[in-house]
Short mmCIF file of N, CA and C in Angstrom, two decimals:
data_model
loop_
_atom_site.label_atom_id
_atom_site.label_comp_id
_atom_site.label_asym_id
_atom_site.label_seq_id
_atom_site.Cartn_x
_atom_site.Cartn_y
_atom_site.Cartn_z
N UNK V 29 0.83 -1.19 0.00
CA UNK V 29 0.00 0.00 0.00
C UNK V 29 0.87 1.25 0.00
N UNK V 30 1.94 1.20 0.80
CA UNK V 30 2.83 2.35 0.86
C UNK V 30 3.47 2.61 -0.50
N UNK V 31 3.93 1.55 -1.15
CA UNK V 31 4.55 1.69 -2.47
C UNK V 31 3.57 2.30 -3.47
N UNK V 32 2.30 1.88 -3.42
CA UNK V 32 1.28 2.39 -4.33
C UNK V 32 1.04 3.89 -4.08
N UNK V 33 0.96 4.28 -2.82
CA UNK V 33 0.75 5.70 -2.50
C UNK V 33 1.93 6.56 -2.94
N UNK V 34 3.12 6.07 -2.70
CA UNK V 34 4.32 6.83 -3.08
C UNK V 34 4.39 6.99 -4.59
N UNK V 35 4.08 5.93 -5.33
CA UNK V 35 4.19 6.00 -6.79
C UNK V 35 3.06 6.80 -7.43
N UNK V 36 2.03 7.14 -6.66
CA UNK V 36 0.93 7.93 -7.22
C UNK V 36 1.28 9.41 -7.35
N UNK V 37 2.37 9.83 -6.73
CA UNK V 37 2.81 11.23 -6.79
C UNK V 37 4.16 11.26 -7.51
N UNK V 38 4.31 12.17 -8.45
CA UNK V 38 5.55 12.18 -9.24
C UNK V 38 6.79 12.40 -8.38
N UNK V 39 6.75 13.27 -7.41
CA UNK V 39 7.92 13.48 -6.54
C UNK V 39 8.12 12.29 -5.61
N UNK V 40 7.06 11.55 -5.37
CA UNK V 40 7.16 10.35 -4.53
C UNK V 40 8.04 9.30 -5.16
N UNK V 41 7.97 9.20 -6.49
CA UNK V 41 8.80 8.20 -7.18
C UNK V 41 10.29 8.48 -6.98
N UNK V 42 10.65 9.73 -7.06
CA UNK V 42 12.06 10.10 -6.86
C UNK V 42 12.45 9.83 -5.42
N UNK V 43 11.58 10.22 -4.49
CA UNK V 43 11.85 9.97 -3.07
C UNK V 43 11.96 8.49 -2.77
N UNK V 44 11.10 7.69 -3.41
CA UNK V 44 11.12 6.25 -3.19
C UNK V 44 12.46 5.67 -3.63
N UNK V 45 12.96 6.11 -4.76
CA UNK V 45 14.25 5.59 -5.24
C UNK V 45 15.36 5.89 -4.24
N UNK V 46 15.27 7.05 -3.59
CA UNK V 46 16.28 7.42 -2.60
C UNK V 46 16.09 6.62 -1.29
N UNK V 47 14.85 6.28 -0.99
CA UNK V 47 14.55 5.58 0.25
C UNK V 47 14.55 4.06 0.12
N UNK V 48 14.65 3.54 -1.08
CA UNK V 48 14.52 2.12 -1.33
C UNK V 48 15.43 1.25 -0.45
N UNK V 49 16.73 1.59 -0.29
CA UNK V 49 17.57 0.76 0.58
C UNK V 49 17.09 0.77 2.04
N UNK V 50 16.65 1.91 2.53
CA UNK V 50 16.16 1.98 3.91
C UNK V 50 14.88 1.17 4.07
N UNK V 51 14.00 1.23 3.09
CA UNK V 51 12.75 0.46 3.14
C UNK V 51 13.05 -1.03 3.10
N UNK V 52 13.99 -1.43 2.28
CA UNK V 52 14.37 -2.84 2.19
C UNK V 52 14.93 -3.33 3.52
N UNK V 53 15.79 -2.52 4.15
CA UNK V 53 16.36 -2.90 5.45
C UNK V 53 15.28 -2.98 6.52
N UNK V 54 14.33 -2.05 6.50
CA UNK V 54 13.23 -2.06 7.46
C UNK V 54 12.40 -3.33 7.29
N UNK V 55 12.10 -3.66 6.05
CA UNK V 55 11.32 -4.87 5.78
C UNK V 55 12.05 -6.10 6.29
N UNK V 56 13.35 -6.16 6.08
CA UNK V 56 14.13 -7.30 6.53
C UNK V 56 14.13 -7.40 8.06
N UNK V 57 14.23 -6.27 8.75
CA UNK V 57 14.26 -6.26 10.21
C UNK V 57 12.93 -6.65 10.83
N UNK V 58 11.83 -6.45 10.10
CA UNK V 58 10.52 -6.77 10.65
C UNK V 58 9.93 -8.05 10.07
N UNK V 59 10.65 -8.75 9.23
CA UNK V 59 10.17 -9.98 8.61
C UNK V 59 10.41 -11.15 9.55
N UNK V 60 9.33 -11.83 9.96
CA UNK V 60 9.47 -12.93 10.91
C UNK V 60 10.31 -14.07 10.34
N UNK V 61 10.35 -14.20 9.02
CA UNK V 61 11.18 -15.24 8.42
C UNK V 61 12.66 -15.03 8.73
N UNK V 62 13.06 -13.80 8.96
CA UNK V 62 14.47 -13.51 9.26
C UNK V 62 14.86 -14.00 10.66
N UNK V 63 13.90 -14.07 11.58
CA UNK V 63 14.18 -14.51 12.95
C UNK V 63 13.71 -15.94 13.18
N UNK V 64 12.64 -16.31 12.54
CA UNK V 64 12.16 -17.68 12.61
C UNK V 64 11.32 -18.01 13.81
N UNK V 65 11.39 -17.24 14.86
CA UNK V 65 10.61 -17.53 16.05
C UNK V 65 11.02 -16.64 17.19
N UNK V 66 10.51 -16.98 18.35
CA UNK V 66 10.78 -16.19 19.55
C UNK V 66 11.23 -17.13 20.67
N UNK V 67 12.06 -16.62 21.58
CA UNK V 67 12.50 -17.49 22.67
C UNK V 67 11.34 -17.81 23.61
N UNK V 68 11.30 -19.04 24.06
CA UNK V 68 10.32 -19.48 25.05
C UNK V 68 10.98 -19.32 26.41
N UNK V 69 10.43 -18.44 27.21
CA UNK V 69 11.00 -18.16 28.51
C UNK V 69 10.36 -19.05 29.57
N UNK V 70 11.07 -19.23 30.68
CA UNK V 70 10.53 -20.01 31.79
C UNK V 70 11.04 -21.44 31.82
N UNK V 71 11.95 -21.76 30.95
CA UNK V 71 12.56 -23.09 30.98
C UNK V 71 14.05 -22.92 31.22
N UNK V 72 14.67 -23.96 31.70
CA UNK V 72 16.09 -23.90 31.99
C UNK V 72 16.87 -24.40 30.78
N UNK V 73 16.89 -23.61 29.75
CA UNK V 73 17.57 -23.98 28.52
C UNK V 73 17.14 -23.07 27.39
N UNK V 74 17.50 -23.45 26.19
CA UNK V 74 17.18 -22.65 25.02
C UNK V 74 16.08 -23.33 24.22
N UNK V 75 15.02 -22.56 23.92
CA UNK V 75 13.93 -23.06 23.10
C UNK V 75 13.38 -21.91 22.29
N UNK V 76 13.26 -22.12 21.01
CA UNK V 76 12.69 -21.12 20.11
C UNK V 76 11.38 -21.69 19.58
N UNK V 77 10.31 -20.91 19.70
CA UNK V 77 9.02 -21.38 19.18
C UNK V 77 8.73 -20.64 17.88
N UNK V 78 8.16 -21.38 16.95
CA UNK V 78 7.84 -20.84 15.63
C UNK V 78 6.38 -21.12 15.32
N UNK V 79 5.87 -20.42 14.35
CA UNK V 79 4.50 -20.65 13.90
C UNK V 79 4.44 -21.98 13.16
N UNK V 80 3.33 -22.65 13.26
CA UNK V 80 3.17 -23.95 12.62
C UNK V 80 3.26 -23.90 11.11
N UNK V 81 3.00 -22.73 10.52
CA UNK V 81 3.07 -22.60 9.06
C UNK V 81 4.33 -21.85 8.63
N UNK V 82 5.37 -21.93 9.43
CA UNK V 82 6.61 -21.24 9.10
C UNK V 82 7.22 -21.80 7.82
N UNK V 83 7.85 -20.91 7.07
CA UNK V 83 8.52 -21.32 5.84
C UNK V 83 9.83 -22.03 6.18
N UNK V 84 10.43 -22.66 5.19
CA UNK V 84 11.72 -23.31 5.41
C UNK V 84 12.78 -22.29 5.81
N UNK V 85 12.69 -21.07 5.26
CA UNK V 85 13.62 -20.00 5.63
C UNK V 85 13.46 -19.65 7.11
N UNK V 86 12.22 -19.57 7.59
CA UNK V 86 11.97 -19.24 8.99
C UNK V 86 12.52 -20.34 9.91
N UNK V 87 12.32 -21.59 9.54
CA UNK V 87 12.82 -22.71 10.35
C UNK V 87 14.34 -22.69 10.38
N UNK V 88 14.97 -22.46 9.23
CA UNK V 88 16.44 -22.38 9.17
C UNK V 88 16.94 -21.28 10.10
N UNK V 89 16.28 -20.11 10.06
CA UNK V 89 16.71 -19.00 10.90
C UNK V 89 16.39 -19.23 12.37
N UNK V 90 15.31 -19.95 12.68
CA UNK V 90 15.01 -20.30 14.07
C UNK V 90 16.10 -21.20 14.63
N UNK V 91 16.58 -22.14 13.82
CA UNK V 91 17.67 -23.01 14.25
C UNK V 91 18.95 -22.21 14.47
N UNK V 92 19.20 -21.24 13.57
CA UNK V 92 20.38 -20.38 13.73
C UNK V 92 20.30 -19.58 15.01
N UNK V 93 19.12 -19.00 15.28
CA UNK V 93 18.92 -18.21 16.50
C UNK V 93 19.09 -19.09 17.73
N UNK V 94 18.51 -20.30 17.71
CA UNK V 94 18.61 -21.21 18.84
C UNK V 94 20.07 -21.57 19.12
N UNK V 95 20.82 -21.85 18.07
CA UNK V 95 22.24 -22.19 18.25
C UNK V 95 23.01 -21.00 18.83
N UNK V 96 22.71 -19.81 18.36
CA UNK V 96 23.35 -18.61 18.86
C UNK V 96 23.01 -18.37 20.33
N UNK V 97 21.72 -18.50 20.68
CA UNK V 97 21.29 -18.33 22.08
C UNK V 97 21.95 -19.37 22.98
N UNK V 98 22.03 -20.61 22.50
CA UNK V 98 22.64 -21.67 23.30
C UNK V 98 24.12 -21.41 23.50
N UNK V 99 24.81 -21.01 22.46
CA UNK V 99 26.25 -20.73 22.56
C UNK V 99 26.54 -19.58 23.52
N UNK V 100 25.67 -18.59 23.52
CA UNK V 100 25.85 -17.42 24.39
C UNK V 100 25.25 -17.62 25.78
N UNK V 101 24.59 -18.77 25.98
CA UNK V 101 23.95 -19.09 27.25
C UNK V 101 23.01 -17.97 27.71
N UNK V 102 22.17 -17.54 26.78
CA UNK V 102 21.22 -16.45 27.04
C UNK V 102 20.31 -16.80 28.21
N UNK V 103 19.88 -18.07 28.31
CA UNK V 103 18.98 -18.45 29.40
C UNK V 103 19.61 -18.22 30.77
N UNK V 104 20.94 -18.41 30.89
CA UNK V 104 21.62 -18.16 32.16
C UNK V 104 21.64 -16.67 32.48
N UNK V 105 21.90 -15.84 31.46
CA UNK V 105 21.92 -14.39 31.66
C UNK V 105 20.55 -13.90 32.11
N UNK V 106 19.49 -14.43 31.50
CA UNK V 106 18.13 -14.04 31.89
C UNK V 106 17.86 -14.47 33.32
N UNK V 107 18.24 -15.68 33.67
CA UNK V 107 18.02 -16.19 35.02
C UNK V 107 18.76 -15.34 36.06
N UNK V 108 19.99 -14.99 35.77
CA UNK V 108 20.78 -14.15 36.69
C UNK V 108 20.13 -12.78 36.85
N UNK V 109 19.66 -12.19 35.75
CA UNK V 109 19.00 -10.89 35.82
C UNK V 109 17.72 -10.95 36.65
N UNK V 110 16.94 -12.01 36.46
CA UNK V 110 15.69 -12.14 37.23
C UNK V 110 15.99 -12.32 38.71
N UNK V 111 16.96 -13.19 39.04
CA UNK V 111 17.32 -13.39 40.44
C UNK V 111 17.83 -12.10 41.08
N UNK V 112 18.63 -11.36 40.34
CA UNK V 112 19.15 -10.08 40.84
C UNK V 112 18.02 -9.09 41.09
N UNK V 113 17.08 -9.03 40.15
CA UNK V 113 15.94 -8.12 40.29
C UNK V 113 15.08 -8.52 41.49
N UNK V 114 14.83 -9.81 41.67
CA UNK V 114 14.04 -10.28 42.81
C UNK V 114 14.73 -9.94 44.13
N UNK V 115 16.05 -10.12 44.17
CA UNK V 115 16.79 -9.81 45.38
C UNK V 115 16.72 -8.32 45.69
N UNK V 116 16.84 -7.49 44.66
CA UNK V 116 16.75 -6.04 44.84
C UNK V 116 15.37 -5.64 45.36
N UNK V 117 14.34 -6.24 44.82
CA UNK V 117 12.97 -5.95 45.28
C UNK V 117 12.77 -6.40 46.73
N UNK V 118 13.29 -7.58 47.06
CA UNK V 118 13.15 -8.07 48.44
C UNK V 118 13.89 -7.17 49.41
N UNK V 119 15.09 -6.72 49.02
CA UNK V 119 15.86 -5.83 49.86
C UNK V 119 15.16 -4.50 50.09
N UNK V 120 14.49 -4.00 49.06
CA UNK V 120 13.81 -2.71 49.19
C UNK V 120 12.55 -2.81 50.04
N UNK V 121 11.95 -4.03 50.13
CA UNK V 121 10.76 -4.22 50.94
C UNK V 121 11.12 -4.46 52.42
N UNK V 122 12.33 -4.90 52.67
CA UNK V 122 12.74 -5.22 54.04
C UNK V 122 13.08 -4.00 54.84
#
C-alpha cells in the first residue's frame, strides 16, 4: 500500500528511489522469516518457538537463532537478571 501511494505522486517516485535501501532494510528487520521464532522463557535452557506454518527460511533462521542463544547461554543471563531483580525488590521491601 505504501509503495502504491508513493508511486501515485511524481515526486514520490524520486523519493522512493532514494529511500529504497532503507525500506528494504526495514522490511528485513521486521520480517518474521528472518528470525524464525521467539525465545520461550521459563525453561532452563534454550527453546525457540515458531509458527506452525513457518517457511523453510523461517525454520532455518530459528535453528540459527537457537544455536546462537545456546552458545551465548542467554537463558543463564536471563536467570541471573531475574534473580538479581528479585533480590533487589526483596531488599527494598525489608
